[in-house]
Amino acid sequence: MGEKRHRLYVRLHKRMPEAVPLSFPFHISLLLCKKTPDDTRSAVTFYLTNAPSKLFPVDEHYRAQWRVEQRLCNPQEDTDVLAMILVQKLSADHDIRYYEDLIAQAVEQTPLLQNVDKYDCAVWTWDILNRLHAMGAPFDTVPHIVGTTTSQLEQHMVDAAMEFAMQQQQHQMAATMAIRDDGVIDPVREGKLRKMLPGIKRRATNISVDSMETLVNHAEEGELAKKQRKRESFQQLQLSEKDFRNRVDERKPGPRKGWHDYWFHNSVGLIAPGL
């Protein structure tokens, strides 16, 4: 009946209730579409109604509801069995890895999701949650990611995992290079290094701490040199202005006249030219 195709659709919908303006609620609809030529006319529905009580703690304000639904596409084509996992109203009280583990457990219990690697799905889900958490609340823009093929999805997950690993390595390098002589980490220098490292390590993949420290030192020296040049140019400007004033004073011997002296002489000259 044709080659099997796997497509993954991820839609992130924002929902910000007025009662909890600073919380972290949103909807993640994870739809995995699998071509099943053998089940062209059949419809199989899986319900995970008992999953919230088993996987999620009882909470009056935040409750995650898991649903797996089935939907038929064009009857003339193969049946697309859609496994939809709806994560509703996640709280920011717990760590993101807490929800990562819960999502991974739900994926393991869903038969239709066995074709997706659990680790990749967990990494990708964690990356989405981390990005949303970094955006803060309320959300100005909601990401809308659509992966049409398995290769694109795998590439996205690999990029997300590499980006996360690189970010963790940069933070570790920043903390290592910010250690002072007394062994205490300088928070100001660590913050500056965290801002500088992504720009330095944008094209590089494997750089040692010593090499990175050398690059950071060069960057800091460049910034110091730039500030020194600005300071010298400003001082030179002040010196040139002072020298100009001295030259003007040298051309006119005697004490400098005020504006009232010039105004008086000019007025007298206009009234009586002979004076």
PDB file of C-alpha atoms in Angstrom:
ATOM      1  CA  MET A   1       0.000   0.000   0.000  1.00  0.00           C
ATOM      2  CA  GLY A   2       2.954   2.257  -0.192  1.00  0.00           C
ATOM      3  CA  GLU A   3       5.865   3.275   1.899  1.00  0.00           C
ATOM      4  CA  LYS A   4       5.257   3.954   5.549  1.00  0.00           C
ATOM      5  CA  ARG A   5       5.624   7.567   6.506  1.00  0.00           C
ATOM      6  CA  HIS A   6       5.913   9.086   9.907  1.00  0.00           C
ATOM      7  CA  ARG A   7       5.015  12.689  10.529  1.00  0.00           C
ATOM      8  CA  LEU A   8       5.025  14.592  13.736  1.00  0.00           C
ATOM      9  CA  TYR A   9       2.983  17.709  14.361  1.00  0.00           C
ATOM     10  CA  VAL A  10       3.573  19.821  17.402  1.00  0.00           C
ATOM     11  CA  ARG A  11       1.284  22.708  18.170  1.00  0.00           C
ATOM     12  CA  LEU A  12       1.851  24.845  21.216  1.00  0.00           C
ATOM     13  CA  HIS A  13      -1.188  26.859  22.235  1.00  0.00           C
ATOM     14  CA  LYS A  14      -1.031  29.460  24.941  1.00  0.00           C
ATOM     15  CA  ARG A  15      -3.632  29.713  27.657  1.00  0.00           C
ATOM     16  CA  MET A  16      -3.007  32.163  30.434  1.00  0.00           C
ATOM     17  CA  PRO A  17      -5.772  32.181  33.087  1.00  0.00           C
ATOM     18  CA  GLU A  18      -6.338  35.429  34.910  1.00  0.00           C
ATOM     19  CA  ALA A  19      -6.161  33.753  38.304  1.00  0.00           C
ATOM     20  CA  VAL A  20      -2.530  32.740  37.845  1.00  0.00           C
ATOM     21  CA  PRO A  21      -0.843  35.466  35.778  1.00  0.00           C
ATOM     22  CA  LEU A  22       2.720  34.475  36.678  1.00  0.00           C
ATOM     23  CA  SER A  23       2.342  30.721  36.342  1.00  0.00           C
ATOM     24  CA  PHE A  24       3.384  28.495  33.500  1.00  0.00           C
ATOM     25  CA  PRO A  25       0.239  26.959  31.944  1.00  0.00           C
ATOM     26  CA  PHE A  26       0.066  26.071  28.274  1.00  0.00           C
ATOM     27  CA  HIS A  27      -1.116  23.320  25.962  1.00  0.00           C
ATOM     28  CA  ILE A  28       1.105  20.947  24.083  1.00  0.00           C
ATOM     29  CA  SER A  29      -0.636  18.855  21.477  1.00  0.00           C
ATOM     30  CA  LEU A  30       1.718  16.152  20.283  1.00  0.00           C
ATOM     31  CA  LEU A  31       0.248  14.389  17.260  1.00  0.00           C
ATOM     32  CA  LEU A  32       2.097  11.485  15.739  1.00  0.00           C
ATOM     33  CA  CYS A  33       0.707  10.374  12.410  1.00  0.00           C
ATOM     34  CA  LYS A  34       1.564   6.870  11.282  1.00  0.00           C
ATOM     35  CA  LYS A  35       0.530   5.328   7.979  1.00  0.00           C
ATOM     36  CA  THR A  36      -1.055   1.949   8.679  1.00  0.00           C
ATOM     37  CA  PRO A  37      -2.022   0.204   5.417  1.00  0.00           C
ATOM     38  CA  ASP A  38      -3.180  -2.911   7.263  1.00  0.00           C
ATOM     39  CA  ASP A  39      -5.783  -0.992   9.252  1.00  0.00           C
ATOM     40  CA  THR A  40      -7.330   0.965   6.412  1.00  0.00           C
ATOM     41  CA  ARG A  41     -10.925   0.732   7.623  1.00  0.00           C
ATOM     42  CA  SER A  42     -10.332   0.047  11.278  1.00  0.00           C
ATOM     43  CA  ALA A  43     -10.341   2.588  14.047  1.00  0.00           C
ATOM     44  CA  VAL A  44      -8.516   1.987  17.291  1.00  0.00           C
ATOM     45  CA  THR A  45      -8.904   4.440  20.148  1.00  0.00           C
ATOM     46  CA  PHE A  46      -6.670   4.487  23.184  1.00  0.00           C
ATOM     47  CA  TYR A  47      -7.690   6.298  26.320  1.00  0.00           C
ATOM     48  CA  LEU A  48      -5.331   7.184  29.098  1.00  0.00           C
ATOM     49  CA  THR A  49      -8.015   8.361  31.481  1.00  0.00           C
ATOM     50  CA  ASN A  50      -6.286   6.775  34.455  1.00  0.00           C
ATOM     51  CA  ALA A  51      -2.896   8.245  33.606  1.00  0.00           C
ATOM     52  CA  PRO A  52      -3.344  11.532  35.517  1.00  0.00           C
ATOM     53  CA  SER A  53      -4.019   9.775  38.811  1.00  0.00           C
ATOM     54  CA  LYS A  54      -1.017   7.487  38.326  1.00  0.00           C
ATOM     55  CA  LEU A  55       1.522   9.862  36.835  1.00  0.00           C
ATOM     56  CA  PHE A  56       0.528  13.281  38.147  1.00  0.00           C
ATOM     57  CA  PRO A  57      -0.035  14.456  41.711  1.00  0.00           C
ATOM     58  CA  VAL A  58      -3.473  15.610  42.731  1.00  0.00           C
ATOM     59  CA  ASP A  59      -3.565  19.390  42.532  1.00  0.00           C
ATOM     60  CA  GLU A  60      -6.564  21.686  42.568  1.00  0.00           C
ATOM     61  CA  HIS A  61      -4.992  24.427  40.464  1.00  0.00           C
ATOM     62  CA  TYR A  62      -2.749  22.461  38.121  1.00  0.00           C
ATOM     63  CA  ARG A  63      -3.788  19.143  36.623  1.00  0.00           C
ATOM     64  CA  ALA A  64      -2.361  17.529  33.506  1.00  0.00           C
ATOM     65  CA  GLN A  65      -4.904  15.640  31.439  1.00  0.00           C
ATOM     66  CA  TRP A  66      -3.678  13.044  29.012  1.00  0.00           C
ATOM     67  CA  ARG A  67      -5.811  11.977  26.071  1.00  0.00           C
ATOM     68  CA  VAL A  68      -5.075   9.790  23.121  1.00  0.00           C
ATOM     69  CA  GLU A  69      -7.564  10.186  20.305  1.00  0.00           C
ATOM     70  CA  GLN A  70      -8.012   8.629  16.884  1.00  0.00           C
ATOM     71  CA  ARG A  71      -9.145  10.413  13.741  1.00  0.00           C
ATOM     72  CA  LEU A  72      -9.817   9.162  10.220  1.00  0.00           C
ATOM     73  CA  CYS A  73      -8.541  10.994   7.156  1.00  0.00           C
ATOM     74  CA  ASN A  74      -9.723  10.557   3.574  1.00  0.00           C
ATOM     75  CA  PRO A  75     -11.442   7.108   3.361  1.00  0.00           C
ATOM     76  CA  GLN A  76      -9.871   6.522  -0.054  1.00  0.00           C
ATOM     77  CA  GLU A  77      -6.422   6.821   1.423  1.00  0.00           C
ATOM     78  CA  ASP A  78      -4.780   4.928   4.210  1.00  0.00           C
ATOM     79  CA  THR A  79      -6.043   5.470   7.700  1.00  0.00           C
ATOM     80  CA  ASP A  80      -3.994   7.898   9.731  1.00  0.00           C
ATOM     81  CA  VAL A  81      -4.038   6.961  13.389  1.00  0.00           C
ATOM     82  CA  LEU A  82      -3.263  10.096  15.332  1.00  0.00           C
ATOM     83  CA  ALA A  83      -1.969   9.714  18.865  1.00  0.00           C
ATOM     84  CA  MET A  84      -2.581  13.044  20.574  1.00  0.00           C
ATOM     85  CA  ILE A  85      -1.127  13.750  23.956  1.00  0.00           C
ATOM     86  CA  LEU A  86      -2.597  16.854  25.544  1.00  0.00           C
ATOM     87  CA  VAL A  87      -0.595  18.320  28.389  1.00  0.00           C
ATOM     88  CA  GLN A  88      -2.741  20.938  30.070  1.00  0.00           C
ATOM     89  CA  LYS A  89      -1.853  23.533  32.663  1.00  0.00           C
ATOM     90  CA  LEU A  90       1.662  22.631  33.646  1.00  0.00           C
ATOM     91  CA  SER A  91       2.957  24.402  36.695  1.00  0.00           C
ATOM     92  CA  ALA A  92       6.271  26.175  37.085  1.00  0.00           C
ATOM     93  CA  ASP A  93       6.526  25.002  40.684  1.00  0.00           C
ATOM     94  CA  HIS A  94       8.252  21.796  39.597  1.00  0.00           C
ATOM     95  CA  ASP A  95      11.466  21.469  37.660  1.00  0.00           C
ATOM     96  CA  ILE A  96      11.196  20.959  33.911  1.00  0.00           C
ATOM     97  CA  ARG A  97      12.861  17.563  34.205  1.00  0.00           C
ATOM     98  CA  TYR A  98       9.912  16.523  36.365  1.00  0.00           C
ATOM     99  CA  TYR A  99       7.586  16.949  33.402  1.00  0.00           C
ATOM    100  CA  GLU A 100      10.157  15.407  31.096  1.00  0.00           C
ATOM    101  CA  ASP A 101      10.040  12.199  33.134  1.00  0.00           C
ATOM    102  CA  LEU A 102       6.241  12.233  33.179  1.00  0.00           C
ATOM    103  CA  ILE A 103       6.035  12.689  29.427  1.00  0.00           C
ATOM    104  CA  ALA A 104       8.564   9.915  28.906  1.00  0.00           C
ATOM    105  CA  GLN A 105       6.476   7.591  31.090  1.00  0.00           C
ATOM    106  CA  ALA A 106       3.344   8.432  29.136  1.00  0.00           C
ATOM    107  CA  VAL A 107       5.168   7.783  25.866  1.00  0.00           C
ATOM    108  CA  GLU A 108       6.221   4.375  27.139  1.00  0.00           C
ATOM    109  CA  GLN A 109       2.619   3.510  27.984  1.00  0.00           C
ATOM    110  CA  THR A 110       1.253   4.579  24.589  1.00  0.00           C
ATOM    111  CA  PRO A 111       1.390   1.781  21.979  1.00  0.00           C
ATOM    112  CA  LEU A 112       1.231   4.145  19.020  1.00  0.00           C
ATOM    113  CA  LEU A 113       4.327   6.013  20.164  1.00  0.00           C
ATOM    114  CA  GLN A 114       6.634   3.017  20.290  1.00  0.00           C
ATOM    115  CA  ASN A 115       8.059   3.870  16.855  1.00  0.00           C
ATOM    116  CA  VAL A 116       9.572   7.087  18.251  1.00  0.00           C
ATOM    117  CA  ASP A 117      12.766   6.856  20.225  1.00  0.00           C
ATOM    118  CA  LYS A 118      12.010   7.599  23.862  1.00  0.00           C
ATOM    119  CA  TYR A 119      15.230   9.480  24.502  1.00  0.00           C
ATOM    120  CA  ASP A 120      14.814  11.703  21.444  1.00  0.00           C
ATOM    121  CA  CYS A 121      11.207  12.435  22.330  1.00  0.00           C
ATOM    122  CA  ALA A 122      12.195  13.298  25.895  1.00  0.00           C
ATOM    123  CA  VAL A 123      15.045  15.542  24.729  1.00  0.00           C
ATOM    124  CA  TRP A 124      12.810  17.295  22.232  1.00  0.00           C
ATOM    125  CA  THR A 125      10.022  17.756  24.774  1.00  0.00           C
ATOM    126  CA  TRP A 126      12.501  19.061  27.324  1.00  0.00           C
ATOM    127  CA  ASP A 127      13.858  21.532  24.772  1.00  0.00           C
ATOM    128  CA  ILE A 128      10.364  22.865  24.021  1.00  0.00           C
ATOM    129  CA  LEU A 129       9.566  23.228  27.714  1.00  0.00           C
ATOM    130  CA  ASN A 130      12.883  24.935  28.345  1.00  0.00           C
ATOM    131  CA  ARG A 131      12.338  27.400  25.509  1.00  0.00           C
ATOM    132  CA  LEU A 132       8.851  28.259  26.755  1.00  0.00           C
ATOM    133  CA  HIS A 133      10.087  28.624  30.304  1.00  0.00           C
ATOM    134  CA  ALA A 134      12.827  30.983  29.139  1.00  0.00           C
ATOM    135  CA  MET A 135      10.237  33.129  27.360  1.00  0.00           C
ATOM    136  CA  GLY A 136       8.430  33.833  30.614  1.00  0.00           C
ATOM    137  CA  ALA A 137       4.793  34.647  31.154  1.00  0.00           C
ATOM    138  CA  PRO A 138       2.648  35.923  29.593  1.00  0.00           C
ATOM    139  CA  PHE A 139       3.773  34.649  26.222  1.00  0.00           C
ATOM    140  CA  ASP A 140       4.051  37.276  23.523  1.00  0.00           C
ATOM    141  CA  THR A 141       4.687  34.755  20.781  1.00  0.00           C
ATOM    142  CA  VAL A 142       3.868  31.056  20.745  1.00  0.00           C
ATOM    143  CA  PRO A 143       6.148  28.726  18.782  1.00  0.00           C
ATOM    144  CA  HIS A 144       4.476  26.752  16.028  1.00  0.00           C
ATOM    145  CA  ILE A 145       6.670  23.886  14.912  1.00  0.00           C
ATOM    146  CA  VAL A 146       5.659  21.494  12.152  1.00  0.00           C
ATOM    147  CA  GLY A 147       7.951  18.606  11.221  1.00  0.00           C
ATOM    148  CA  THR A 148       6.848  17.003   7.975  1.00  0.00           C
ATOM    149  CA  THR A 149       9.330  14.149   7.791  1.00  0.00           C
ATOM    150  CA  THR A 150      11.158  11.925  10.205  1.00  0.00           C
ATOM    151  CA  SER A 151      14.549  13.172   8.986  1.00  0.00           C
ATOM    152  CA  GLN A 152      13.643  16.782   9.751  1.00  0.00           C
ATOM    153  CA  LEU A 153      12.357  15.769  13.165  1.00  0.00           C
ATOM    154  CA  GLU A 154      15.511  13.833  13.966  1.00  0.00           C
ATOM    155  CA  GLN A 155      17.652  16.745  12.779  1.00  0.00           C
ATOM    156  CA  HIS A 156      15.676  19.130  14.977  1.00  0.00           C
ATOM    157  CA  MET A 157      16.109  16.874  18.001  1.00  0.00           C
ATOM    158  CA  VAL A 158      19.831  16.460  17.333  1.00  0.00           C
ATOM    159  CA  ASP A 159      20.259  20.236  16.976  1.00  0.00           C
ATOM    160  CA  ALA A 160      18.315  20.819  20.184  1.00  0.00           C
ATOM    161  CA  ALA A 161      20.409  18.278  22.082  1.00  0.00           C
ATOM    162  CA  MET A 162      23.675  19.737  20.744  1.00  0.00           C
ATOM    163  CA  GLU A 163      22.563  23.267  21.550  1.00  0.00           C
ATOM    164  CA  PHE A 164      21.654  22.267  25.096  1.00  0.00           C
ATOM    165  CA  ALA A 165      24.964  20.436  25.577  1.00  0.00           C
ATOM    166  CA  MET A 166      26.909  23.421  24.217  1.00  0.00           C
ATOM    167  CA  GLN A 167      25.003  25.784  26.489  1.00  0.00           C
ATOM    168  CA  GLN A 168      25.761  23.637  29.524  1.00  0.00           C
ATOM    169  CA  GLN A 169      29.432  23.490  28.514  1.00  0.00           C
ATOM    170  CA  GLN A 170      29.548  27.263  28.110  1.00  0.00           C
ATOM    171  CA  HIS A 171      28.017  27.792  31.555  1.00  0.00           C
ATOM    172  CA  GLN A 172      30.539  25.388  33.049  1.00  0.00           C
ATOM    173  CA  MET A 173      33.407  27.195  31.301  1.00  0.00           C
ATOM    174  CA  ALA A 174      32.086  30.552  32.485  1.00  0.00           C
ATOM    175  CA  ALA A 175      31.945  29.313  36.071  1.00  0.00           C
ATOM    176  CA  THR A 176      35.449  27.832  35.782  1.00  0.00           C
ATOM    177  CA  MET A 177      37.026  30.973  34.315  1.00  0.00           C
ATOM    178  CA  ALA A 178      35.224  33.244  36.796  1.00  0.00           C
ATOM    179  CA  ILE A 179      36.944  31.681  39.807  1.00  0.00           C
ATOM    180  CA  ARG A 180      39.026  34.244  41.658  1.00  0.00           C
ATOM    181  CA  ASP A 181      42.340  33.648  43.402  1.00  0.00           C
ATOM    182  CA  ASP A 182      40.562  32.930  46.677  1.00  0.00           C
ATOM    183  CA  GLY A 183      38.543  30.150  45.026  1.00  0.00           C
ATOM    184  CA  VAL A 184      35.213  32.013  44.961  1.00  0.00           C
ATOM    185  CA  ILE A 185      33.298  32.480  41.711  1.00  0.00           C
ATOM    186  CA  ASP A 186      32.925  36.113  40.714  1.00  0.00           C
ATOM    187  CA  PRO A 187      29.236  36.508  39.729  1.00  0.00           C
ATOM    188  CA  VAL A 188      29.834  39.675  37.699  1.00  0.00           C
ATOM    189  CA  ARG A 189      32.576  38.095  35.608  1.00  0.00           C
ATOM    190  CA  GLU A 190      30.537  34.895  35.247  1.00  0.00           C
ATOM    191  CA  GLY A 191      27.614  36.889  33.857  1.00  0.00           C
ATOM    192  CA  LYS A 192      29.888  38.680  31.393  1.00  0.00           C
ATOM    193  CA  LEU A 193      31.440  35.395  30.299  1.00  0.00           C
ATOM    194  CA  ARG A 194      28.032  33.818  29.752  1.00  0.00           C
ATOM    195  CA  LYS A 195      27.192  36.657  27.376  1.00  0.00           C
ATOM    196  CA  MET A 196      30.533  36.505  25.562  1.00  0.00           C
ATOM    197  CA  LEU A 197      30.937  32.735  25.154  1.00  0.00           C
ATOM    198  CA  PRO A 198      28.031  32.128  22.719  1.00  0.00           C
ATOM    199  CA  GLY A 199      29.432  34.685  20.291  1.00  0.00           C
ATOM    200  CA  ILE A 200      32.951  33.290  20.511  1.00  0.00           C
ATOM    201  CA  LYS A 201      31.895  29.656  20.292  1.00  0.00           C
ATOM    202  CA  ARG A 202      29.290  30.075  17.564  1.00  0.00           C
ATOM    203  CA  ARG A 203      31.341  28.335  14.878  1.00  0.00           C
ATOM    204  CA  ALA A 204      33.429  26.090  17.088  1.00  0.00           C
ATOM    205  CA  THR A 205      32.409  22.719  18.466  1.00  0.00           C
ATOM    206  CA  ASN A 206      35.319  21.432  20.534  1.00  0.00           C
ATOM    207  CA  ILE A 207      37.368  24.083  22.316  1.00  0.00           C
ATOM    208  CA  SER A 208      39.269  23.467  25.516  1.00  0.00           C
ATOM    209  CA  VAL A 209      38.955  25.657  28.551  1.00  0.00           C
ATOM    210  CA  ASP A 210      42.456  27.091  28.024  1.00  0.00           C
ATOM    211  CA  SER A 211      41.746  28.002  24.408  1.00  0.00           C
ATOM    212  CA  MET A 212      38.406  29.506  25.379  1.00  0.00           C
ATOM    213  CA  GLU A 213      40.052  31.486  28.152  1.00  0.00           C
ATOM    214  CA  THR A 214      42.599  32.807  25.653  1.00  0.00           C
ATOM    215  CA  LEU A 215      39.819  33.910  23.313  1.00  0.00           C
ATOM    216  CA  VAL A 216      37.956  35.540  26.173  1.00  0.00           C
ATOM    217  CA  ASN A 217      41.104  37.358  27.276  1.00  0.00           C
ATOM    218  CA  HIS A 218      41.625  38.622  23.739  1.00  0.00           C
ATOM    219  CA  ALA A 219      38.027  39.804  23.625  1.00  0.00           C
ATOM    220  CA  GLU A 220      38.360  41.541  26.974  1.00  0.00           C
ATOM    221  CA  GLU A 221      41.643  43.131  25.883  1.00  0.00           C
ATOM    222  CA  GLY A 222      39.904  44.324  22.738  1.00  0.00           C
ATOM    223  CA  GLU A 223      37.150  45.916  24.804  1.00  0.00           C
ATOM    224  CA  LEU A 224      39.693  47.548  27.108  1.00  0.00           C
ATOM    225  CA  ALA A 225      41.666  48.824  24.119  1.00  0.00           C
ATOM    226  CA  LYS A 226      38.496  50.254  22.611  1.00  0.00           C
ATOM    227  CA  LYS A 227      37.668  52.052  25.863  1.00  0.00           C
ATOM    228  CA  GLN A 228      41.251  53.329  26.085  1.00  0.00           C
ATOM    229  CA  ARG A 229      41.073  54.688  22.533  1.00  0.00           C
ATOM    230  CA  LYS A 230      37.830  56.474  23.334  1.00  0.00           C
ATOM    231  CA  ARG A 231      39.378  57.940  26.474  1.00  0.00           C
ATOM    232  CA  GLU A 232      42.480  59.094  24.594  1.00  0.00           C
ATOM    233  CA  SER A 233      40.433  60.646  21.804  1.00  0.00           C
ATOM    234  CA  PHE A 234      38.329  62.505  24.358  1.00  0.00           C
ATOM    235  CA  GLN A 235      41.452  63.747  26.142  1.00  0.00           C
ATOM    236  CA  GLN A 236      42.960  64.803  22.833  1.00  0.00           C
ATOM    237  CA  LEU A 237      39.793  66.691  22.029  1.00  0.00           C
ATOM    238  CA  GLN A 238      39.974  68.483  25.361  1.00  0.00           C
ATOM    239  CA  LEU A 239      43.647  69.343  24.797  1.00  0.00           C
ATOM    240  CA  SER A 240      42.980  70.676  21.317  1.00  0.00           C
ATOM    241  CA  GLU A 241      40.140  72.827  22.623  1.00  0.00           C
ATOM    242  CA  LYS A 242      42.350  74.188  25.392  1.00  0.00           C
ATOM    243  CA  ASP A 243      45.155  74.858  22.929  1.00  0.00           C
ATOM    244  CA  PHE A 244      42.740  76.685  20.652  1.00  0.00           C
ATOM    245  CA  ARG A 245      41.624  78.901  23.502  1.00  0.00           C
ATOM    246  CA  ASN A 246      45.228  79.648  24.415  1.00  0.00           C
ATOM    247  CA  ARG A 247      46.024  80.631  20.839  1.00  0.00           C
ATOM    248  CA  VAL A 248      43.013  82.946  20.715  1.00  0.00           C
ATOM    249  CA  ASP A 249      44.127  84.541  23.952  1.00  0.00           C
ATOM    250  CA  GLU A 250      47.666  85.040  22.570  1.00  0.00           C
ATOM    251  CA  ARG A 251      46.381  87.006  19.579  1.00  0.00           C
ATOM    252  CA  LYS A 252      44.700  89.569  21.811  1.00  0.00           C
ATOM    253  CA  PRO A 253      47.116  90.984  24.371  1.00  0.00           C
ATOM    254  CA  GLY A 254      45.761  92.167  27.647  1.00  0.00           C
ATOM    255  CA  PRO A 255      42.789  90.966  29.596  1.00  0.00           C
ATOM    256  CA  ARG A 256      39.973  89.426  27.624  1.00  0.00           C
ATOM    257  CA  LYS A 257      36.965  91.680  27.201  1.00  0.00           C
ATOM    258  CA  GLY A 258      33.530  90.616  28.201  1.00  0.00           C
ATOM    259  CA  TRP A 259      30.456  90.747  26.008  1.00  0.00           C
ATOM    260  CA  HIS A 260      29.342  94.023  27.607  1.00  0.00           C
ATOM    261  CA  ASP A 261      32.587  95.735  26.519  1.00  0.00           C
ATOM    262  CA  TYR A 262      32.133  94.698  22.914  1.00  0.00           C
ATOM    263  CA  TRP A 263      28.463  95.667  23.022  1.00  0.00           C
ATOM    264  CA  PHE A 264      29.271  99.133  24.426  1.00  0.00           C
ATOM    265  CA  HIS A 265      32.015  99.932  21.878  1.00  0.00           C
ATOM    266  CA  ASN A 266      29.991  98.657  18.972  1.00  0.00           C
ATOM    267  CA  SER A 267      26.982 100.689  20.051  1.00  0.00           C
ATOM    268  CA  VAL A 268      29.061 103.860  20.379  1.00  0.00           C
ATOM    269  CA  GLY A 269      30.625 103.242  16.989  1.00  0.00           C
ATOM    270  CA  LEU A 270      27.230 102.940  15.380  1.00  0.00           C
ATOM    271  CA  ILE A 271      25.899 106.079  17.050  1.00  0.00           C
ATOM    272  CA  ALA A 272      29.034 108.263  16.636  1.00  0.00           C
ATOM    273  CA  PRO A 273      31.389 106.855  14.002  1.00  0.00           C
ATOM    274  CA  GLY A 274      34.113 109.362  14.851  1.00  0.00           C
ATOM    275  CA  LEU A 275      34.477 108.276  18.425  1.00  0.00           C
TER     276      LEU A 275
END
